[in-house]
Each structure stands twice: as structure tokens, then as C-alpha cells.
Short mmCIF file of C-alpha atoms in Angstrom, two decimals:
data_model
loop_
_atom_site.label_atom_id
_atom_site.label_comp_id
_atom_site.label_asym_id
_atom_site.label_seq_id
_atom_site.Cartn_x
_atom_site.Cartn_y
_atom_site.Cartn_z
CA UNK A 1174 159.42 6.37 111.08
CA UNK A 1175 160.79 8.17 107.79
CA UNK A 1176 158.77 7.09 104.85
CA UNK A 1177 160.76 5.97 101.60
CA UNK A 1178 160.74 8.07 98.65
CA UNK A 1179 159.55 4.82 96.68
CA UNK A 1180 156.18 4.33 98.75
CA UNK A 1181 155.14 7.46 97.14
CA UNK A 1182 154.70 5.95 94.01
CA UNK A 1183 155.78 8.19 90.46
CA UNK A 1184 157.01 11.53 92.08
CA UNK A 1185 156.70 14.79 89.86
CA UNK A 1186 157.55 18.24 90.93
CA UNK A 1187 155.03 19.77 88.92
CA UNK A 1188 152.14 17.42 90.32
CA UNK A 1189 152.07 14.46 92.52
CA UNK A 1190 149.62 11.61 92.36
CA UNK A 1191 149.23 10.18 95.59
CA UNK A 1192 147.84 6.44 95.44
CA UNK A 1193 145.90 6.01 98.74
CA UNK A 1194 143.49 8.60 100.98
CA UNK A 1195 145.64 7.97 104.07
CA UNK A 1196 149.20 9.21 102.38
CA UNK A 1197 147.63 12.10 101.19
CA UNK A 1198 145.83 12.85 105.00
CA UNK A 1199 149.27 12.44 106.22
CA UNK A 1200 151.26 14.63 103.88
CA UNK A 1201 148.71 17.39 104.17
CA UNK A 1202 148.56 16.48 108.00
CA UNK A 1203 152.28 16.73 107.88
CA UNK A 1204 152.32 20.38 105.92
CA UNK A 1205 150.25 21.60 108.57
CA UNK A 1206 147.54 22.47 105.45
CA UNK A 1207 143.60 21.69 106.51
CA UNK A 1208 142.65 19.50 104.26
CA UNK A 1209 139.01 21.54 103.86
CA UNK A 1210 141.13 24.17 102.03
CA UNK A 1211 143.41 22.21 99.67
CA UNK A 1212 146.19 24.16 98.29
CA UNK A 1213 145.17 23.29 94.36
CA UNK A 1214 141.86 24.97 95.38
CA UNK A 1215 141.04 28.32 93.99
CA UNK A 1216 140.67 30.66 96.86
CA UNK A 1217 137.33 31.98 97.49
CA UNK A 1218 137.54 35.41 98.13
CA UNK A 1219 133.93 36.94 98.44
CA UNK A 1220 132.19 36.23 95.52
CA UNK A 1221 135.34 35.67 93.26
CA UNK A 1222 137.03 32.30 91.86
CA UNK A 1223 140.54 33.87 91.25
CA UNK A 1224 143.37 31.63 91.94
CA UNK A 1225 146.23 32.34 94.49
CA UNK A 1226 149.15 33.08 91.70
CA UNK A 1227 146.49 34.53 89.52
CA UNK A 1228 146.80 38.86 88.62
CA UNK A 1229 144.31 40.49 89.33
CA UNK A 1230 143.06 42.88 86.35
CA UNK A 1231 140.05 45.63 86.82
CA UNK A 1232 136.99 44.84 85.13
CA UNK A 1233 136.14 47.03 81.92
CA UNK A 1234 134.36 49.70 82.45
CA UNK A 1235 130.66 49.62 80.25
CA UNK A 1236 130.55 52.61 78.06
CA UNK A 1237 126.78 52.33 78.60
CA UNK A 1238 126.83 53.16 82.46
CA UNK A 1239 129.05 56.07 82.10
CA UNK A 1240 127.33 59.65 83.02
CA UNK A 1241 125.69 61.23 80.35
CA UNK A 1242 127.15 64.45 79.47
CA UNK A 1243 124.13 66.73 78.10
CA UNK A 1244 125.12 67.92 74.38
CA UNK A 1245 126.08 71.90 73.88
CA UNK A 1246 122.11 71.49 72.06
CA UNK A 1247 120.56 70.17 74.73
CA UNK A 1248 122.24 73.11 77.00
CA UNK A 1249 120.98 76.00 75.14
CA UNK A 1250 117.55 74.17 74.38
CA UNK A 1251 117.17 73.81 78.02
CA UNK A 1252 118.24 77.50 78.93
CA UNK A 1253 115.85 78.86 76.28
CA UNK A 1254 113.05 76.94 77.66
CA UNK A 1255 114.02 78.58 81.07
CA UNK A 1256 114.07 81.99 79.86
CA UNK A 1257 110.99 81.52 77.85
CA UNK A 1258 108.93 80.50 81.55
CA UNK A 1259 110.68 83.44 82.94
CA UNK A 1260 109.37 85.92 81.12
CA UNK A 1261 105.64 84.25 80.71
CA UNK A 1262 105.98 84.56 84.70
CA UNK A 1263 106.70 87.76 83.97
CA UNK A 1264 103.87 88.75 81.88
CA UNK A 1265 101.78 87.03 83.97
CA UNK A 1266 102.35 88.92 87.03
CA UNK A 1267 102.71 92.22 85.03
CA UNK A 1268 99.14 90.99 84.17
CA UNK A 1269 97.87 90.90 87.36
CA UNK A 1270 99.15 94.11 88.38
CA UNK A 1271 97.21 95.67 85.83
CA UNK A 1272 93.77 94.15 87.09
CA UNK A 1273 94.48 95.27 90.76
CA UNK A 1274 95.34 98.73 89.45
CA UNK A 1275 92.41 99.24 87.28
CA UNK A 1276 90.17 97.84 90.12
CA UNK A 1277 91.28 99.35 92.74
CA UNK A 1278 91.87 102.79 91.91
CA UNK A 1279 88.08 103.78 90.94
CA UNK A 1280 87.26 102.03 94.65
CA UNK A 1281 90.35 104.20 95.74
CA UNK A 1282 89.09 107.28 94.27
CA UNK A 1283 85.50 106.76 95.45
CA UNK A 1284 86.82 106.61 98.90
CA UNK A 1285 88.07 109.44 98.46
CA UNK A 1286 85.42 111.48 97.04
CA UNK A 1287 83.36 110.70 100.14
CA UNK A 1288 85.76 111.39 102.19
CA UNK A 1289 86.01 115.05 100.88
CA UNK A 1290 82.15 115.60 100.98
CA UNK A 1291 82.48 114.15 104.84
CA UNK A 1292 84.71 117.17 105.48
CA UNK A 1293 83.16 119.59 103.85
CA UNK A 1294 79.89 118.75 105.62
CA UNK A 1295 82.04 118.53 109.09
CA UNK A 1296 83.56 122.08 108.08
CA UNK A 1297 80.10 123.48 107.42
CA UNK A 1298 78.52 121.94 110.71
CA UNK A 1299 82.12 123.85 112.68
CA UNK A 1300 81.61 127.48 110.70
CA UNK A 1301 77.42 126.88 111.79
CA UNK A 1302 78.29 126.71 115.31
CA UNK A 1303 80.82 129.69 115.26
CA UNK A 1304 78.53 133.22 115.48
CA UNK A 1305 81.12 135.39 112.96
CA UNK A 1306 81.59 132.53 110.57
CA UNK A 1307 77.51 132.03 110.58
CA UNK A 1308 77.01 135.71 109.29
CA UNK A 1309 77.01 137.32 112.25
CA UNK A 1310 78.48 140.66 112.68
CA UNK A 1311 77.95 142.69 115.43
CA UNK A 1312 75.18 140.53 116.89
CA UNK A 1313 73.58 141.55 113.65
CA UNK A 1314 72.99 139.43 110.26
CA UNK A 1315 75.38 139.75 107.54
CA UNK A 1316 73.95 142.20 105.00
CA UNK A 1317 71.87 143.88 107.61
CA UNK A 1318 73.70 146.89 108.06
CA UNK A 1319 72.54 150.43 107.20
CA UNK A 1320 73.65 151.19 104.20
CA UNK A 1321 74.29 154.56 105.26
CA UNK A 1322 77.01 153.65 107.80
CA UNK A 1323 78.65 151.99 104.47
CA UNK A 1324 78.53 149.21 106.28
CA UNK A 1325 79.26 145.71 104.08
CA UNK A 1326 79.11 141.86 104.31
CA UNK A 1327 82.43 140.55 104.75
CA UNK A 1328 83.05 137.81 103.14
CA UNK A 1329 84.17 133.82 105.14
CA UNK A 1330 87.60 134.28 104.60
CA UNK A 1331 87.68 138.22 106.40
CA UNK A 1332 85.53 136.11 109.41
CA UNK A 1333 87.55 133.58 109.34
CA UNK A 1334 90.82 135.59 109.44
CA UNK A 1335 89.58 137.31 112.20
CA UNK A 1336 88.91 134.04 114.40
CA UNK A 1337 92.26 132.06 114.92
CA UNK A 1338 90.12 129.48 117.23
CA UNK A 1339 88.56 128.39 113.80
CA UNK A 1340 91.90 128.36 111.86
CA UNK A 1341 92.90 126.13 114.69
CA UNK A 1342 89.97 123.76 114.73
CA UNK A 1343 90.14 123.97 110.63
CA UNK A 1344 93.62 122.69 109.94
CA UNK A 1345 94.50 122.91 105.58
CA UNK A 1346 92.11 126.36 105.28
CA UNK A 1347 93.09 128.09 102.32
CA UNK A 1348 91.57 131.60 102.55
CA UNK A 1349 90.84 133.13 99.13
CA UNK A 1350 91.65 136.39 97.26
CA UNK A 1351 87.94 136.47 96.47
CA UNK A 1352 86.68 135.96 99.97
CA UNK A 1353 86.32 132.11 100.00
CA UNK A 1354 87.52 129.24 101.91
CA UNK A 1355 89.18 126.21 100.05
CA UNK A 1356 89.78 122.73 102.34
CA UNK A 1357 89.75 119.41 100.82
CA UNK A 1358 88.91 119.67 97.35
CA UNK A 1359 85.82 122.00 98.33
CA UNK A 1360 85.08 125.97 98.47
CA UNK A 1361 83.28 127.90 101.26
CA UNK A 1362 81.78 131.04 101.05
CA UNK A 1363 78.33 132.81 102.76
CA UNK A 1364 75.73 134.64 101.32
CA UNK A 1365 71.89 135.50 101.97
CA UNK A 1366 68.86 132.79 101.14
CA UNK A 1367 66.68 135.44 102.18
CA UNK A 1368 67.09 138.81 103.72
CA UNK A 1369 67.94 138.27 107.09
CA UNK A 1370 68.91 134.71 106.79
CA UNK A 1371 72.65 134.05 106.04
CA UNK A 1372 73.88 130.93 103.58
CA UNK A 1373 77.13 128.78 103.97
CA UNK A 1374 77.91 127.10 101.12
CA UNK A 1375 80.03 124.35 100.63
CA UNK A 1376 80.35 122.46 96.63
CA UNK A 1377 83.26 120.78 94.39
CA UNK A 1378 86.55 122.63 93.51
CA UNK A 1379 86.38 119.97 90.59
CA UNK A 1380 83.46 117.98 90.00
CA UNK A 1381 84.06 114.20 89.89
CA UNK A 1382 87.80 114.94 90.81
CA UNK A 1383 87.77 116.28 94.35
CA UNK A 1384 84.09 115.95 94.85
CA UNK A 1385 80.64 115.20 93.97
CA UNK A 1386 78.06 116.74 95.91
CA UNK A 1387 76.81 120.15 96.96
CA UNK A 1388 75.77 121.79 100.33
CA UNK A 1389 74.30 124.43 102.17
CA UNK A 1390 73.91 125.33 105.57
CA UNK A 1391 71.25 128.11 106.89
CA UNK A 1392 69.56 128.67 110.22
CA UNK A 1393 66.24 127.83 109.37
CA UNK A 1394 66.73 125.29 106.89
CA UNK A 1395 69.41 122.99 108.40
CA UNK A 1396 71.66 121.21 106.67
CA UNK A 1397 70.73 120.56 103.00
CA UNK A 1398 72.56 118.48 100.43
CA UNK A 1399 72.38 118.11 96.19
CA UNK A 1400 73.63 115.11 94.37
CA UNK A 1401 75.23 117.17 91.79
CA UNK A 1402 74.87 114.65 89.08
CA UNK A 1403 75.23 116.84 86.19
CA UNK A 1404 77.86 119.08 87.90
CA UNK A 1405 76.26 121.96 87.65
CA UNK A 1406 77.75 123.32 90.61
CA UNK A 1407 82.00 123.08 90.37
CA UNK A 1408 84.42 125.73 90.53
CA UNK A 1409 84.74 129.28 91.51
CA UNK A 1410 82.06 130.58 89.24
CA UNK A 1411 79.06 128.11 89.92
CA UNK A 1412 78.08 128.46 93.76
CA UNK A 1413 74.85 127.43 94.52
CA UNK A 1414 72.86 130.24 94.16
CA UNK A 1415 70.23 131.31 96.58
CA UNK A 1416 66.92 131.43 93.85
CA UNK A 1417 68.43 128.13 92.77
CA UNK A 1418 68.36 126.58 96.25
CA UNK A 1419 64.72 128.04 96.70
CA UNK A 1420 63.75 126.78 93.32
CA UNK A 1421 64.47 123.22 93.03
CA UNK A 1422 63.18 120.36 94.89
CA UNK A 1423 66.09 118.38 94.74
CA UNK A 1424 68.17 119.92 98.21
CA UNK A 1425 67.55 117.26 100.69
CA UNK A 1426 68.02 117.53 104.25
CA UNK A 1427 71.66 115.67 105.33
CA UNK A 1428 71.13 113.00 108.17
CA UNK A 1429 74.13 112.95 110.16
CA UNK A 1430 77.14 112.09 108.35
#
């Protein structure tokens, strides 16, 4: 049945007072509104408390949680610092360099010192086993020949040019203007310890720079060996010479090397 505008009570457009629980269950019932969510109730929305007809406006942004932009200072501070580590890197390494060179070079050199005297013993152990190269000529001595006949001792670079087996088995021989052989920082030549006996001779082309020790080679002797300390025997000019080798105590036989 239609209610009467007058059990309503004091009517107002703007806001309406309803007098009893059960009128307003009825109304709301009757406005098909759930009377959990009344319509003068701010609508929850998440965690906001905005009302239906109210705007929404963004929140102000806080100047304190904006991105801090580093200052043009701060830039070239930071770059400076950068090139500064860059180059102390770079001195560093350059520093390190320099300690491996200095080290390893003298080891380098060494190594290759001994390697030289290796050779040259190897070279006088080869020219030993070959008969012309030993001072043999003619199945006869070197410096044995009758004078008469004119007869001279070639020198180990005529032998050795007349033997291409021991060019072969030699590979770098230099073969001198002045009769000797030059192969790995050493010179060869052969002369007489005694009469009769024939010397191969081996020493340093430059002492301390392509080599240290001396040698000689003779059949009845071996293979002998100086230390060379001093030097005493380097270059063309200072051979070993044969009173020399008979003289001083200090030629050693060479184990096997």
C-alpha cells in the first residue's frame, strides 16, 4: 500500500531525517541500495576515503625524493679521479714490465751463452771424428809434409771446403778469409800442440757476448775446456795458443756435454 508523504515526517531534498529504523530499511530496501554500503558513505576504494562526487587531484610530488642530478663539479671531480687510477694502473704495469725485463734477460742471455759453448763443443766433437777436418792430409798429419815438396798445412776452412758432408752436418758455417770457421758466436781453426799432434780449437768471437769459455780438441789429450774468466782468449787475434795450453793447469778435461 502507497505510503503518505506525511508519514515521512519533515521532508528535505537536500537531506532527509527518517524517524524510525524500519522506514529507513524499507526505503533503502525499496531503492534496491544494501544497506551495508549506504549511499552517504564515502566509498572505500583501496586504501583511500575519497567520496563518490569528490575530484580526484594527484598527490604533490616531494622535492626530496626526486633523482639527484650530479653537479657539472661532481662530474669532472669524478672523471679526474678516473683518469688519475688510469694512469697509476698504468705506471704500475709499466712497472712490472720493467722487473720482468731486467730479470729475465741476464737468465735469457745466460741461456744463451751455454747454448753457444754446447755447439761449439758439439762442432769440435763432429770436425774430431772427420779425418781431413782432424789434420789429416794424405793419411799424414797436418804440418808433416816435406818441406821440400812445398808442401803446407791447410788451414779448417780449405778442409772444410773440400768436405760438403761436413758443410751438411754443420749447418750456419761461416768459412773465413783467414782460414777459420765461425758458427754460433765461436771461431774454429787447427794447429799443432806438438809436432805430429794436430789442435782444433774452438773459443769466443766476443767474450761475455756470444760466449764464455774456451776449447781444444787433440788426439791424445781429448777434449779439454778453460773457463775463460778473464777473457783472455776472444776474437780473431787471441786463439789459444799451443805453449799456453801446455803451460797452464787450468784446461780441464770436458765430461760429456
Amino acid at each position: 500500500m502507497p505510503r503518505d508523504a506525511a508519514q515521512f515526517g519533515h521532508t528535505n531534498f537536500g537531506h532527509t531525517d527518517f524517524g524510525h529504523a524500519d522506514i529507513e530499511h524499507d526505503i533503502l530496501e525499496d531503492a534496491n541500495v544494501d544497506p551495508r554500503f549506504p549511499a552517504n558513505r564515502p566509498v572505500e576504494l583501496g586504501m583511500s576515503t575519497q567520496a563518490p562526487n569528490e575530484k580526484y587531484s594527484l598527490p604533490e610530488l616531494n622535492s626530496s625524493a626526486a633523482v639527484a642530478v650530479p653537479a657539472p663539479t661532481v662530474l669532472h671531480e669524478t672523471r679526474a679521479a678516473a683518469r688519475t687510477l688510469s694512469w697509476l694502473d698504468r705506471l704500475t704495469l709499466a712497472a712490472i714490465g720493467l722487473i720482468v725485463v731486467l730479470v729475465t734477460l741476464p737468465v735469457l742471455r745466460g741461456f744463451g751463452l751455454r747454448e753457444n759453448e754446447r755447439d761449439a763443443l758439439r762442432m769440435l766433437r763432429v770436425l774430431a771424428s772427420e779425418p781431413a777436418a782432424a789434420g789429416h792430409v794424405e793419411g799424414r798429419p797436418v804440418g808433416t809434409g816435406d818441406p821440400s815438396s812445398g808442401a803446407r798445412q791447410k788451414t779448417l776452412a780449405e778442409l772444410a771446403a773440400l768436405d760438403p758432408n761436413l758443410r751438411r752436418r754443420l749447418e750456419d758455417l761461416e768459412l773465413r778469409t783467414d782460414g777459420s770457421l765461425r758458427r754460433h758466436g765461436y771461431l774454429f781453426d787447427v794447429t799443432e800442440l806438438e809436432p805430429g799432434e794436430p789442435m782444433l780449437r774452438a773459443w769466443p768471437w766476443e767474450h761475455a757476448q756470444t760466449g764464455r769459455g774456451a776449447f781444444i780438441w787433440t788426439p791424445r789429450r781429448g777434449l779439454l775446456g778453460h773457463r775463460n774468466s778473464s777473457g783472455q782468449f776472444s776474437g780473431v787475434d787471441a786463439a789459444p795458443r799451443a805453449d799456453q795450453v801446455r803451460a797452464s793447469g787450468d784446461w780441464v778435461a770436458v765430461t760429456r756435454r
